Amino acid sequence: MAPTVLSTFATEIIIPVCAVIGIVFSLIQWFLVSRVKMTPDRNANNNNNSNKNGYDDYLIEEEEGVNDHNVVVKCAEIQNAISEGATSFLFTEYQYVGIFMVVFAILIFLFLGSVEGFSTKSQKCTYNVHQMCKPALATAAFSTIAFLLGAITSLISGFLGMKIATYANARTTLEARKGVGKAFVTAFRSGAVMGFLLAASGLLVLYIAINLFKLYYGDDWEGLFEAITGYGLGGSSMALFGRVGGGIYTKAADVGADLVGKIERNIPEDDPRNPAVIADNVGDNVGDIAGMGSDLFGSYAESSCAALVVASISSFGIEHDFTAMCYPLLVSSVGIIVCLITTLFATDFFEIKVVDEIQSALKKQLIISTVLMTVGIAIVSFIGLPTSFTIFNFGVQKVVYNWQLFLCVCVGLWAGLIIGFVTEYYTSNAYSPVQDVADSCRTGAATNVIFGLALGYKSVIIPIFAIAISIFVSFSFAAMYGIAVAALGMLSTIATGLAIDAYGPISDNAGGIAEMAGMSHRIRERTDALDAAGNTTAAIGKGFAIGSAALVSLALFGAFVSRAGIETVDVLTPKVFIGLIVGAMLPYWFSAMTMKSVGSAALKMVEEVRRQFNTIPGLMEGLAKPDYTTCVKISTDASIKEMIPPGALVILTPLIVGTFFGVETLSGVLAGALVSGVQVAISASNTGGAWDNAKKYIEAGASEHARTLGPKGSEPHKAAVIGDTIGDPLKDTSGPSLNILIKLMAVESLVFAPFFAAHGGLLFKL
């Protein structure tokens, strides 16, 4: 194997430096957002009176005579209420998750330590029996440490994302007074803080962990990278609770607020008279920001771990080529720099002057980052890899060339873009599928539901072909390592993807704050335009997350099959087939649990909102204030209680199946869950997204067709609101949580594979 162009020393500098650049860039963005003052100090702002991005400062207030002082004070009050609600929910959730973290860490240590009876003696290596490797007890201890590192990084990522979102929402509202461009830049910068912080910290912690573990493992790279897989497990298990808990919280509040407020009382969205309005805005942050952050961090950690495990038993690991071994980390490092340049296109290089430019600015972010990343991957592949090398392929070493690995990463990267654009086509109200769904509201809610379901099922076709082609190409070139780096390619622009994704909930909150603070109709129009673009980009983000989850879990599945010593996964054997059919059922069981959880939590919320409207005198007239706190408490209590059963289903399934039925049955369960989970997740997310945007299409009344269906309060609009309410738990709870189900079960099986291989299948041994 020829040496790489990039030296080990250069690799050791490039990876941490890129991660630090990402963190510094996110802090600069935070600083720029913080310059928008939340105190009513007119003179301070007038010093910075630039004409960039649309309008002069304070133009609208001067035109319409709005009391500037009261508006700013009100915005600050609402922001504090949302921030406090989100923080208190996350702290409550983290207390429960902390207990799980400790218990599961002990389980990992006990299960893996018992493989060799807690022996401290060196053991024969799994893949090269002529060499001696570190004891199983060391793998148990280091896997546990890696699990805790991944879990804590995931929690901190989610928490910091939520903090910046609640910090930026009111600032976006205030900037909307000066023009849509300024509001867009503030919301996008805030999203970038989260994107870069998460991508860079995930990379840095993983790199530091590898180097610290290396001090003990030395040349035993097989053991070292097996232990590192715990990092991915930690990230994903926290994401599960973040996604499910946050999803239940946000949708219970949303459904409660919509059903009573919009349909029964006929008041606008985010009206301050609605008791559930604060809980609804808190939900945007804990579900879409903290949950999404943890989810994509988990995907990133797992794809890196899957690639590193396979590389450690290929020529990279056998010959101890550190630069080639770190190829997945180098791809992620280049990704941070590429995303940094891409972000500047949205915030500094181009100005947004009119509402219509918002959507295209966000789409350009995806295209620019993908094109630049293709160049970045080419450079890394040709300087960070030898010309030819061998990759482990189920017991044999397959010869691979660097250009083939370049194509593997690219196919994942471009498949991600295709999935993103197909998702946009099916969920944006600029295109015919959503307009057809809106048109079906003429004849009531039933036809709206039928059209929406059909759209969701149809939207699965192209993404599945894109994933299938990615799998075929990457596996043909570089076996399971090819699939792992294809997943990493899809996630290489994670900083930009997350910035676009976090932008949505921030804009949504900004619109809510404008409504609650009683700001002018024109400002609400601007925040609505930001929010509408954010809705579509949120759907694109979910598409990316699901597509990458499919590739990641397949790569982890391959690593599990190799580690568990399974020669072939034969579907015709009863052991495998029963696993396959049960695995395919799990996404439906999981979805049923999460949907019912949202339903029962929403029921309590509806009853409470109705009670307040009926018993608080002067509430409908705006003379009395509703009791927001009770609604926040209902959402918090329901989500904490309801997130435990779905979480237990996902966490316990691999442990029970592996221990009692063995690795063959478990391989069937993983394959079944992957195949059915991806389909259900895509259709659920897109159905919900389409219903949401069909409702917004009617409300906006931007075209002649839309105006024939409106205005707000008309029968077609009421039918659209019902569709949107049904779609809420589909697109924000069940759909996004399913990608964690398929990833988490695969990574958990990989971490526990040594135990299952040694002691699993108890029922078949009787």
PDB file of N, CA, C and O in Angstrom, residues 49-100:
ATOM      1  N   ASN A  49     -27.154  52.941  11.442  1.00  0.00           N
ATOM      2  CA  ASN A  49     -28.294  53.064  10.528  1.00  0.00           C
ATOM      3  C   ASN A  49     -27.869  52.791   9.084  1.00  0.00           C
ATOM      4  O   ASN A  49     -27.659  53.693   8.302  1.00  0.00           O
ATOM      5  N   SER A  50     -27.730  51.509   8.774  1.00  0.00           N
ATOM      6  CA  SER A  50     -27.321  51.168   7.405  1.00  0.00           C
ATOM      7  C   SER A  50     -28.544  50.734   6.614  1.00  0.00           C
ATOM      8  O   SER A  50     -29.505  50.250   7.173  1.00  0.00           O
ATOM      9  N   ASN A  51     -28.440  50.881   5.321  1.00  0.00           N
ATOM     10  CA  ASN A  51     -29.577  50.590   4.456  1.00  0.00           C
ATOM     11  C   ASN A  51     -29.612  49.147   3.990  1.00  0.00           C
ATOM     12  O   ASN A  51     -30.435  48.773   3.199  1.00  0.00           O
ATOM     13  N   LYS A  52     -28.663  48.334   4.485  1.00  0.00           N
ATOM     14  CA  LYS A  52     -28.512  46.987   3.945  1.00  0.00           C
ATOM     15  C   LYS A  52     -29.744  46.136   4.233  1.00  0.00           C
ATOM     16  O   LYS A  52     -30.373  46.262   5.252  1.00  0.00           O
ATOM     17  N   ASN A  53     -30.037  45.211   3.308  1.00  0.00           N
ATOM     18  CA  ASN A  53     -31.171  44.293   3.472  1.00  0.00           C
ATOM     19  C   ASN A  53     -32.505  44.994   3.613  1.00  0.00           C
ATOM     20  O   ASN A  53     -33.256  44.769   4.554  1.00  0.00           O
ATOM     21  N   GLY A  54     -32.790  45.898   2.735  1.00  0.00           N
ATOM     22  CA  GLY A  54     -34.172  46.366   2.683  1.00  0.00           C
ATOM     23  C   GLY A  54     -34.423  47.766   3.148  1.00  0.00           C
ATOM     24  O   GLY A  54     -34.317  48.695   2.372  1.00  0.00           O
ATOM     25  N   TYR A  55     -34.738  47.929   4.426  1.00  0.00           N
ATOM     26  CA  TYR A  55     -35.324  49.184   4.875  1.00  0.00           C
ATOM     27  C   TYR A  55     -34.439  49.897   5.889  1.00  0.00           C
ATOM     28  O   TYR A  55     -33.596  49.301   6.523  1.00  0.00           O
ATOM     29  N   ASP A  56     -34.708  51.193   6.059  1.00  0.00           N
ATOM     30  CA  ASP A  56     -34.048  51.926   7.143  1.00  0.00           C
ATOM     31  C   ASP A  56     -34.581  51.451   8.486  1.00  0.00           C
ATOM     32  O   ASP A  56     -35.694  50.964   8.594  1.00  0.00           O
ATOM     33  N   ASP A  57     -33.763  51.639   9.554  1.00  0.00           N
ATOM     34  CA  ASP A  57     -34.208  51.289  10.906  1.00  0.00           C
ATOM     35  C   ASP A  57     -35.449  52.111  11.269  1.00  0.00           C
ATOM     36  O   ASP A  57     -35.568  53.279  10.922  1.00  0.00           O
ATOM     37  N   TYR A  58     -36.348  51.468  12.014  1.00  0.00           N
ATOM     38  CA  TYR A  58     -37.539  52.115  12.599  1.00  0.00           C
ATOM     39  C   TYR A  58     -38.503  52.692  11.572  1.00  0.00           C
ATOM     40  O   TYR A  58     -39.350  53.481  11.907  1.00  0.00           O
ATOM     41  N   LEU A  59     -38.351  52.279  10.302  1.00  0.00           N
ATOM     42  CA  LEU A  59     -39.199  52.835   9.250  1.00  0.00           C
ATOM     43  C   LEU A  59     -40.676  52.578   9.536  1.00  0.00           C
ATOM     44  O   LEU A  59     -41.497  53.477   9.466  1.00  0.00           O
ATOM     45  N   ILE A  60     -40.978  51.322   9.907  1.00  0.00           N
ATOM     46  CA  ILE A  60     -42.397  50.965  10.076  1.00  0.00           C
ATOM     47  C   ILE A  60     -43.011  51.700  11.263  1.00  0.00           C
ATOM     48  O   ILE A  60     -44.125  52.212  11.186  1.00  0.00           O
ATOM     49  N   GLU A  61     -42.263  51.774  12.370  1.00  0.00           N
ATOM     50  CA  GLU A  61     -42.813  52.467  13.537  1.00  0.00           C
ATOM     51  C   GLU A  61     -43.111  53.930  13.217  1.00  0.00           C
ATOM     52  O   GLU A  61     -44.121  54.483  13.620  1.00  0.00           O
ATOM     53  N   GLU A  62     -42.194  54.548  12.453  1.00  0.00           N
ATOM     54  CA  GLU A  62     -42.396  55.966  12.131  1.00  0.00           C
ATOM     55  C   GLU A  62     -43.614  56.141  11.230  1.00  0.00           C
ATOM     56  O   GLU A  62     -44.381  57.085  11.356  1.00  0.00           O
ATOM     57  N   GLU A  63     -43.813  55.167  10.305  1.00  0.00           N
ATOM     58  CA  GLU A  63     -44.951  55.247   9.396  1.00  0.00           C
ATOM     59  C   GLU A  63     -46.269  55.059  10.143  1.00  0.00           C
ATOM     60  O   GLU A  63     -47.244  55.723   9.898  1.00  0.00           O
ATOM     61  N   GLU A  64     -46.281  54.091  11.050  1.00  0.00           N
ATOM     62  CA  GLU A  64     -47.563  53.664  11.615  1.00  0.00           C
ATOM     63  C   GLU A  64     -47.776  54.132  13.051  1.00  0.00           C
ATOM     64  O   GLU A  64     -48.781  53.807  13.666  1.00  0.00           O
ATOM     65  N   GLY A  65     -46.789  54.808  13.600  1.00  0.00           N
ATOM     66  CA  GLY A  65     -46.952  55.376  14.939  1.00  0.00           C
ATOM     67  C   GLY A  65     -47.060  54.336  16.037  1.00  0.00           C
ATOM     68  O   GLY A  65     -47.723  54.542  17.046  1.00  0.00           O
ATOM     69  N   VAL A  66     -46.448  53.191  15.845  1.00  0.00           N
ATOM     70  CA  VAL A  66     -46.479  52.152  16.886  1.00  0.00           C
ATOM     71  C   VAL A  66     -45.553  52.579  18.014  1.00  0.00           C
ATOM     72  O   VAL A  66     -44.470  53.107  17.773  1.00  0.00           O
ATOM     73  N   ASN A  67     -45.966  52.338  19.248  1.00  0.00           N
ATOM     74  CA  ASN A  67     -45.127  52.703  20.391  1.00  0.00           C
ATOM     75  C   ASN A  67     -43.958  51.727  20.494  1.00  0.00           C
ATOM     76  O   ASN A  67     -44.108  50.581  20.909  1.00  0.00           O
ATOM     77  N   ASP A  68     -42.785  52.192  20.096  1.00  0.00           N
ATOM     78  CA  ASP A  68     -41.586  51.350  20.032  1.00  0.00           C
ATOM     79  C   ASP A  68     -41.241  50.750  21.395  1.00  0.00           C
ATOM     80  O   ASP A  68     -40.946  49.569  21.509  1.00  0.00           O
ATOM     81  N   HIS A  69     -41.325  51.555  22.434  1.00  0.00           N
ATOM     82  CA  HIS A  69     -40.929  51.120  23.779  1.00  0.00           C
ATOM     83  C   HIS A  69     -41.767  49.918  24.224  1.00  0.00           C
ATOM     84  O   HIS A  69     -41.240  48.893  24.661  1.00  0.00           O
ATOM     85  N   ASN A  70     -43.080  50.016  24.079  1.00  0.00           N
ATOM     86  CA  ASN A  70     -43.963  48.932  24.518  1.00  0.00           C
ATOM     87  C   ASN A  70     -43.740  47.645  23.727  1.00  0.00           C
ATOM     88  O   ASN A  70     -43.781  46.550  24.278  1.00  0.00           O
ATOM     89  N   VAL A  71     -43.521  47.783  22.423  1.00  0.00           N
ATOM     90  CA  VAL A  71     -43.315  46.615  21.565  1.00  0.00           C
ATOM     91  C   VAL A  71     -42.083  45.834  22.017  1.00  0.00           C
ATOM     92  O   VAL A  71     -42.129  44.609  22.170  1.00  0.00           O
ATOM     93  N   VAL A  72     -40.970  46.536  22.240  1.00  0.00           N
ATOM     94  CA  VAL A  72     -39.718  45.867  22.622  1.00  0.00           C
ATOM     95  C   VAL A  72     -39.870  45.191  23.985  1.00  0.00           C
ATOM     96  O   VAL A  72     -39.444  44.047  24.179  1.00  0.00           O
ATOM     97  N   VAL A  73     -40.496  45.886  24.929  1.00  0.00           N
ATOM     98  CA  VAL A  73     -40.700  45.312  26.263  1.00  0.00           C
ATOM     99  C   VAL A  73     -41.556  44.049  26.180  1.00  0.00           C
ATOM    100  O   VAL A  73     -41.252  43.025  26.796  1.00  0.00           O
ATOM    101  N   LYS A  74     -42.619  44.112  25.386  1.00  0.00           N
ATOM    102  CA  LYS A  74     -43.507  42.956  25.235  1.00  0.00           C
ATOM    103  C   LYS A  74     -42.756  41.771  24.612  1.00  0.00           C
ATOM    104  O   LYS A  74     -42.902  40.632  25.052  1.00  0.00           O
ATOM    105  N   CYS A  75     -41.981  42.064  23.562  1.00  0.00           N
ATOM    106  CA  CYS A  75     -41.204  40.994  22.902  1.00  0.00           C
ATOM    107  C   CYS A  75     -40.253  40.323  23.900  1.00  0.00           C
ATOM    108  O   CYS A  75     -40.120  39.096  23.920  1.00  0.00           O
ATOM    109  N   ALA A  76     -39.597  41.146  24.720  1.00  0.00           N
ATOM    110  CA  ALA A  76     -38.657  40.607  25.715  1.00  0.00           C
ATOM    111  C   ALA A  76     -39.385  39.721  26.723  1.00  0.00           C
ATOM    112  O   ALA A  76     -38.893  38.652  27.103  1.00  0.00           O
ATOM    113  N   GLU A  77     -40.583  40.146  27.135  1.00  0.00           N
ATOM    114  CA  GLU A  77     -41.366  39.349  28.104  1.00  0.00           C
ATOM    115  C   GLU A  77     -41.750  37.991  27.515  1.00  0.00           C
ATOM    116  O   GLU A  77     -41.620  36.951  28.168  1.00  0.00           O
ATOM    117  N   ILE A  78     -42.219  38.012  26.261  1.00  0.00           N
ATOM    118  CA  ILE A  78     -42.653  36.762  25.614  1.00  0.00           C
ATOM    119  C   ILE A  78     -41.453  35.838  25.416  1.00  0.00           C
ATOM    120  O   ILE A  78     -41.533  34.631  25.659  1.00  0.00           O
ATOM    121  N   GLN A  79     -40.330  36.434  24.994  1.00  0.00           N
ATOM    122  CA  GLN A  79     -39.114  35.641  24.794  1.00  0.00           C
ATOM    123  C   GLN A  79     -38.716  34.944  26.097  1.00  0.00           C
ATOM    124  O   GLN A  79     -38.367  33.752  26.096  1.00  0.00           O
ATOM    125  N   ASN A  80     -38.770  35.676  27.202  1.00  0.00           N
ATOM    126  CA  ASN A  80     -38.405  35.087  28.503  1.00  0.00           C
ATOM    127  C   ASN A  80     -39.326  33.934  28.857  1.00  0.00           C
ATOM    128  O   ASN A  80     -38.879  32.898  29.359  1.00  0.00           O
ATOM    129  N   ALA A  81     -40.623  34.116  28.611  1.00  0.00           N
ATOM    130  CA  ALA A  81     -41.588  33.052  28.930  1.00  0.00           C
ATOM    131  C   ALA A  81     -41.286  31.785  28.125  1.00  0.00           C
ATOM    132  O   ALA A  81     -41.305  30.670  28.661  1.00  0.00           O
ATOM    133  N   ILE A  82     -40.978  31.972  26.815  1.00  0.00           N
ATOM    134  CA  ILE A  82     -40.666  30.809  25.958  1.00  0.00           C
ATOM    135  C   ILE A  82     -39.368  30.150  26.415  1.00  0.00           C
ATOM    136  O   ILE A  82     -39.280  28.923  26.538  1.00  0.00           O
ATOM    137  N   SER A  83     -38.359  30.977  26.692  1.00  0.00           N
ATOM    138  CA  SER A  83     -37.049  30.463  27.112  1.00  0.00           C
ATOM    139  C   SER A  83     -37.148  29.686  28.424  1.00  0.00           C
ATOM    140  O   SER A  83     -36.591  28.597  28.570  1.00  0.00           O
ATOM    141  N   GLU A  84     -37.888  30.260  29.383  1.00  0.00           N
ATOM    142  CA  GLU A  84     -38.039  29.582  30.684  1.00  0.00           C
ATOM    143  C   GLU A  84     -38.775  28.255  30.523  1.00  0.00           C
ATOM    144  O   GLU A  84     -38.397  27.252  31.129  1.00  0.00           O
ATOM    145  N   GLY A  85     -39.830  28.252  29.702  1.00  0.00           N
ATOM    146  CA  GLY A  85     -40.587  27.012  29.475  1.00  0.00           C
ATOM    147  C   GLY A  85     -39.717  25.927  28.860  1.00  0.00           C
ATOM    148  O   GLY A  85     -39.738  24.771  29.297  1.00  0.00           O
ATOM    149  N   ALA A  86     -38.924  26.312  27.839  1.00  0.00           N
ATOM    150  CA  ALA A  86     -38.060  25.340  27.154  1.00  0.00           C
ATOM    151  C   ALA A  86     -36.967  24.823  28.087  1.00  0.00           C
ATOM    152  O   ALA A  86     -36.684  23.623  28.132  1.00  0.00           O
ATOM    153  N   THR A  87     -36.357  25.740  28.847  1.00  0.00           N
ATOM    154  CA  THR A  87     -35.276  25.338  29.759  1.00  0.00           C
ATOM    155  C   THR A  87     -35.806  24.398  30.830  1.00  0.00           C
ATOM    156  O   THR A  87     -35.189  23.372  31.136  1.00  0.00           O
ATOM    157  N   SER A  88     -36.966  24.734  31.405  1.00  0.00           N
ATOM    158  CA  SER A  88     -37.490  23.893  32.487  1.00  0.00           C
ATOM    159  C   SER A  88     -37.867  22.509  31.950  1.00  0.00           C
ATOM    160  O   SER A  88     -37.638  21.500  32.604  1.00  0.00           O
ATOM    161  N   PHE A  89     -38.413  22.449  30.725  1.00  0.00           N
ATOM    162  CA  PHE A  89     -38.734  21.140  30.145  1.00  0.00           C
ATOM    163  C   PHE A  89     -37.464  20.313  29.951  1.00  0.00           C
ATOM    164  O   PHE A  89     -37.416  19.133  30.314  1.00  0.00           O
ATOM    165  N   LEU A  90     -36.422  20.937  29.350  1.00  0.00           N
ATOM    166  CA  LEU A  90     -35.197  20.175  29.082  1.00  0.00           C
ATOM    167  C   LEU A  90     -34.545  19.695  30.372  1.00  0.00           C
ATOM    168  O   LEU A  90     -34.044  18.573  30.441  1.00  0.00           O
ATOM    169  N   PHE A  91     -34.544  20.539  31.405  1.00  0.00           N
ATOM    170  CA  PHE A  91     -33.951  20.107  32.675  1.00  0.00           C
ATOM    171  C   PHE A  91     -34.721  18.931  33.267  1.00  0.00           C
ATOM    172  O   PHE A  91     -34.140  17.980  33.780  1.00  0.00           O
ATOM    173  N   THR A  92     -36.059  18.990  33.177  1.00  0.00           N
ATOM    174  CA  THR A  92     -36.874  17.870  33.680  1.00  0.00           C
ATOM    175  C   THR A  92     -36.576  16.609  32.873  1.00  0.00           C
ATOM    176  O   THR A  92     -36.375  15.525  33.436  1.00  0.00           O
ATOM    177  N   GLU A  93     -36.522  16.759  31.536  1.00  0.00           N
ATOM    178  CA  GLU A  93     -36.242  15.610  30.667  1.00  0.00           C
ATOM    179  C   GLU A  93     -34.858  15.039  30.964  1.00  0.00           C
ATOM    180  O   GLU A  93     -34.686  13.817  31.060  1.00  0.00           O
ATOM    181  N   TYR A  94     -33.876  15.924  31.138  1.00  0.00           N
ATOM    182  CA  TYR A  94     -32.498  15.462  31.345  1.00  0.00           C
ATOM    183  C   TYR A  94     -32.319  14.734  32.681  1.00  0.00           C
ATOM    184  O   TYR A  94     -31.423  13.909  32.819  1.00  0.00           O
ATOM    185  N   GLN A  95     -33.165  15.048  33.666  1.00  0.00           N
ATOM    186  CA  GLN A  95     -33.088  14.308  34.938  1.00  0.00           C
ATOM    187  C   GLN A  95     -33.434  12.837  34.712  1.00  0.00           C
ATOM    188  O   GLN A  95     -32.747  11.943  35.191  1.00  0.00           O
ATOM    189  N   TYR A  96     -34.506  12.604  33.944  1.00  0.00           N
ATOM    190  CA  TYR A  96     -34.902  11.218  33.641  1.00  0.00           C
ATOM    191  C   TYR A  96     -33.878  10.547  32.734  1.00  0.00           C
ATOM    192  O   TYR A  96     -33.522   9.388  32.927  1.00  0.00           O
ATOM    193  N   VAL A  97     -33.432  11.290  31.727  1.00  0.00           N
ATOM    194  CA  VAL A  97     -32.465  10.749  30.773  1.00  0.00           C
ATOM    195  C   VAL A  97     -31.138  10.445  31.475  1.00  0.00           C
ATOM    196  O   VAL A  97     -30.460   9.463  31.165  1.00  0.00           O
ATOM    197  N   GLY A  98     -30.770  11.279  32.464  1.00  0.00           N
ATOM    198  CA  GLY A  98     -29.539  11.071  33.239  1.00  0.00           C
ATOM    199  C   GLY A  98     -29.563   9.740  33.969  1.00  0.00           C
ATOM    200  O   GLY A  98     -28.559   9.006  33.998  1.00  0.00           O
ATOM    201  N   ILE A  99     -30.729   9.409  34.545  1.00  0.00           N
ATOM    202  CA  ILE A  99     -30.864   8.118  35.252  1.00  0.00           C
ATOM    203  C   ILE A  99     -30.680   6.972  34.257  1.00  0.00           C
ATOM    204  O   ILE A  99     -29.939   6.007  34.507  1.00  0.00           O
ATOM    205  N   PHE A 100     -31.354   7.101  33.083  1.00  0.00           N
ATOM    206  CA  PHE A 100     -31.216   6.069  32.043  1.00  0.00           C
ATOM    207  C   PHE A 100     -29.750   5.923  31.631  1.00  0.00           C
ATOM    208  O   PHE A 100     -29.245   4.811  31.443  1.00  0.00           O
TER     209      PHE A 100
END
